[in-house]
Coordinates of C-alpha atoms in Angstrom, one line a residue:
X251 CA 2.3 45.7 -6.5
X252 CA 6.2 44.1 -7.4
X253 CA 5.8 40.9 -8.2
X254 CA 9.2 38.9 -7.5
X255 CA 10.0 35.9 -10.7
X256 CA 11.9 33.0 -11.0
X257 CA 13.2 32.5 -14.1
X258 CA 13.3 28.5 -15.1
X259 CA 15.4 27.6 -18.2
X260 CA 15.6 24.0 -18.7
X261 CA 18.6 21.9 -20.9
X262 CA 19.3 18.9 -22.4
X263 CA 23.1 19.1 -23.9
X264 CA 23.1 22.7 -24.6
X265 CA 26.8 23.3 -23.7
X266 CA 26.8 25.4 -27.2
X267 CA 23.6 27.7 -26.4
X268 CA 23.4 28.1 -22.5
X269 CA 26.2 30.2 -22.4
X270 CA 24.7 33.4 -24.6
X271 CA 21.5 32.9 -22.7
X272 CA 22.6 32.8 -19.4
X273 CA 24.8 35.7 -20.4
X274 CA 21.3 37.2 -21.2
X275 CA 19.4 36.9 -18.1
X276 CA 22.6 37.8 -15.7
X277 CA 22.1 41.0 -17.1
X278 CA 18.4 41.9 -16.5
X279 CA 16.7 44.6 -15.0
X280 CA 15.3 44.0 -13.1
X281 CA 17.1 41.3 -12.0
X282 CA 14.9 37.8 -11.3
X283 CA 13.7 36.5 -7.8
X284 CA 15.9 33.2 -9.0
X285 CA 17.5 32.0 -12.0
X286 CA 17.3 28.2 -12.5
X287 CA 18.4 25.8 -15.1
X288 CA 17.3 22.2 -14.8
X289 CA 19.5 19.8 -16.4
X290 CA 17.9 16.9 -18.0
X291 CA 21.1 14.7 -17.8
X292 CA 23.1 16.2 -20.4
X293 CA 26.2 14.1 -21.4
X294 CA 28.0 17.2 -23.1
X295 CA 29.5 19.3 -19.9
X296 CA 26.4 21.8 -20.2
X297 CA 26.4 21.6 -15.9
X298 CA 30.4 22.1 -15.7
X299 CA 30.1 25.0 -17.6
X300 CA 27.1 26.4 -16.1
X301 CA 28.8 25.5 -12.4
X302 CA 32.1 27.2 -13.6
X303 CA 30.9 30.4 -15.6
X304 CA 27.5 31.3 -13.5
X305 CA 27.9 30.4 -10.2
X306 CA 25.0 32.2 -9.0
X307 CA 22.8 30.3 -11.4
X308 CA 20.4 28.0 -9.2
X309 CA 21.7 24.4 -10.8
X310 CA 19.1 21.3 -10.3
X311 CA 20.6 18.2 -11.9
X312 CA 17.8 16.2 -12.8
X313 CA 19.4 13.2 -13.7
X314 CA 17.5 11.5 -16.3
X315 CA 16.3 13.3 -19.6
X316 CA 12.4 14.6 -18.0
X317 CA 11.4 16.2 -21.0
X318 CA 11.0 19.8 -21.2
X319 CA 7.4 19.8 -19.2
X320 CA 9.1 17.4 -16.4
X321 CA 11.7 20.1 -16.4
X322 CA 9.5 22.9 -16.2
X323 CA 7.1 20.9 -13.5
X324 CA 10.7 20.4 -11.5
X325 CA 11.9 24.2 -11.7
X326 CA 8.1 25.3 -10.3
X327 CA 8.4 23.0 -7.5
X328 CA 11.7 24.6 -6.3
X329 CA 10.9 28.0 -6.3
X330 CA 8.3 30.1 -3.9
X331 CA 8.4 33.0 -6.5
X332 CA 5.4 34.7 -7.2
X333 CA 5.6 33.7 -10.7
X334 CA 7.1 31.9 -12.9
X335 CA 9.2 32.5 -16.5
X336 CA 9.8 29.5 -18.3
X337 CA 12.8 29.5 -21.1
X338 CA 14.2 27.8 -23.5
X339 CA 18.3 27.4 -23.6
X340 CA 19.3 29.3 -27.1
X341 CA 17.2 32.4 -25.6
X342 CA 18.8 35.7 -25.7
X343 CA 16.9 38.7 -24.2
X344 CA 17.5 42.4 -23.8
X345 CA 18.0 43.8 -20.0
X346 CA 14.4 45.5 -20.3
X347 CA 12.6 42.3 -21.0
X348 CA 11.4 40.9 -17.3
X349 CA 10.5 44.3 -16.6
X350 CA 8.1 44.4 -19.7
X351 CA 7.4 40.8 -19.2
X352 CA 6.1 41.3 -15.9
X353 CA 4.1 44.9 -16.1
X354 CA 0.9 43.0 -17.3
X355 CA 0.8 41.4 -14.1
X356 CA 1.7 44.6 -12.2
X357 CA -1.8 46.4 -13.7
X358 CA -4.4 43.4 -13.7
X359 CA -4.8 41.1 -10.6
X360 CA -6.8 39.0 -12.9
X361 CA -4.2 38.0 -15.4
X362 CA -2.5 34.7 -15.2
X363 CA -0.2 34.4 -18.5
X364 CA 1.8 36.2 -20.3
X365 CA 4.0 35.8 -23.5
X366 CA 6.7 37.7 -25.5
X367 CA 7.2 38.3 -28.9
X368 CA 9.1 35.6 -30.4
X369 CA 12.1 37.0 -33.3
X370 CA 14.0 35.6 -35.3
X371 CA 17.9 35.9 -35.0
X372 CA 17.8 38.9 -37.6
X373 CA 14.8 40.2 -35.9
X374 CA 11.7 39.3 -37.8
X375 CA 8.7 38.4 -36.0
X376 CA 8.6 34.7 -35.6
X377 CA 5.7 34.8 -33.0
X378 CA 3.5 37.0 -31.1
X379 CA 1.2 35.8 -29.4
X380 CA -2.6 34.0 -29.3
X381 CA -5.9 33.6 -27.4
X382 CA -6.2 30.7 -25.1
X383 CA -9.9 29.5 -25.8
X384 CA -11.9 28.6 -22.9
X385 CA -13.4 25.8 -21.6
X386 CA -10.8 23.8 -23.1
X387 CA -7.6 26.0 -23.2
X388 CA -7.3 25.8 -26.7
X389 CA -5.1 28.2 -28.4

């Protein structure tokens, strides 16, 4: 089964960041279903510069600061993908990583998350991972 994926990266005055990681996940392959940034009403020309460098970047200007969750909620209502990447704007991914990101899915019907490792800049492990702890989806 190939599972198509919208990729939803949501800003807030990120002029300085959006750039690399949009730069990022142009690049990947496989390529995503979508790729949408949600502007929370960012004062500092992060839409100009998304508009005039990636044009085929999905843009949704929000219009008021929603908070990253608002953001995210937005993104998921505008796409009919069959799932669903969320991103923040300083990440930077190798072309390989929706690929690996989405084989879990590919191989078990029955999962319904997924995470990455998280590394730092110099590429120490920052984060990798948890359980989610049932009934209460603690992690």
């Amino acid at each position: 089964m190939i599972l198509d994926a919208a990729v939803i990266v949501v800003t807030y005055n990120h002029a300085a960041h959006i750039g690399p990681c949009l730069e990022s996940l142009t690049a990947l392959e496989p390529a995503p279903a979508e790729l949408i940034v949600i502007d929370n009403g960012s004062r500092d020309g992060t839409p100009a510069l998304i508009r005039r460098d990636f044009p085929e970047v999905r843009l949704i200007e929000a219009g008021a600061n929603l908070g990253f969750a608002g953001g995210c909620n937005l993104g998921a209502r505008a796409t009919n993908a069959d799932l669903i990447v969320l991103a923040n704007p300083d990440l930077i991914v190798p072309p390989e990583w929706l690929g690996l990101l989405l084989k879990p899915f590919e191989r078990d019907e029955g999962i319904a998350i997924v995470g990455g490792k998280l590394r730092y800049p110099d590429g120490r492990i920052q984060h990798a991972g948890g359980a989610v702890l049932l009934p209460l989806g603690l992690s």
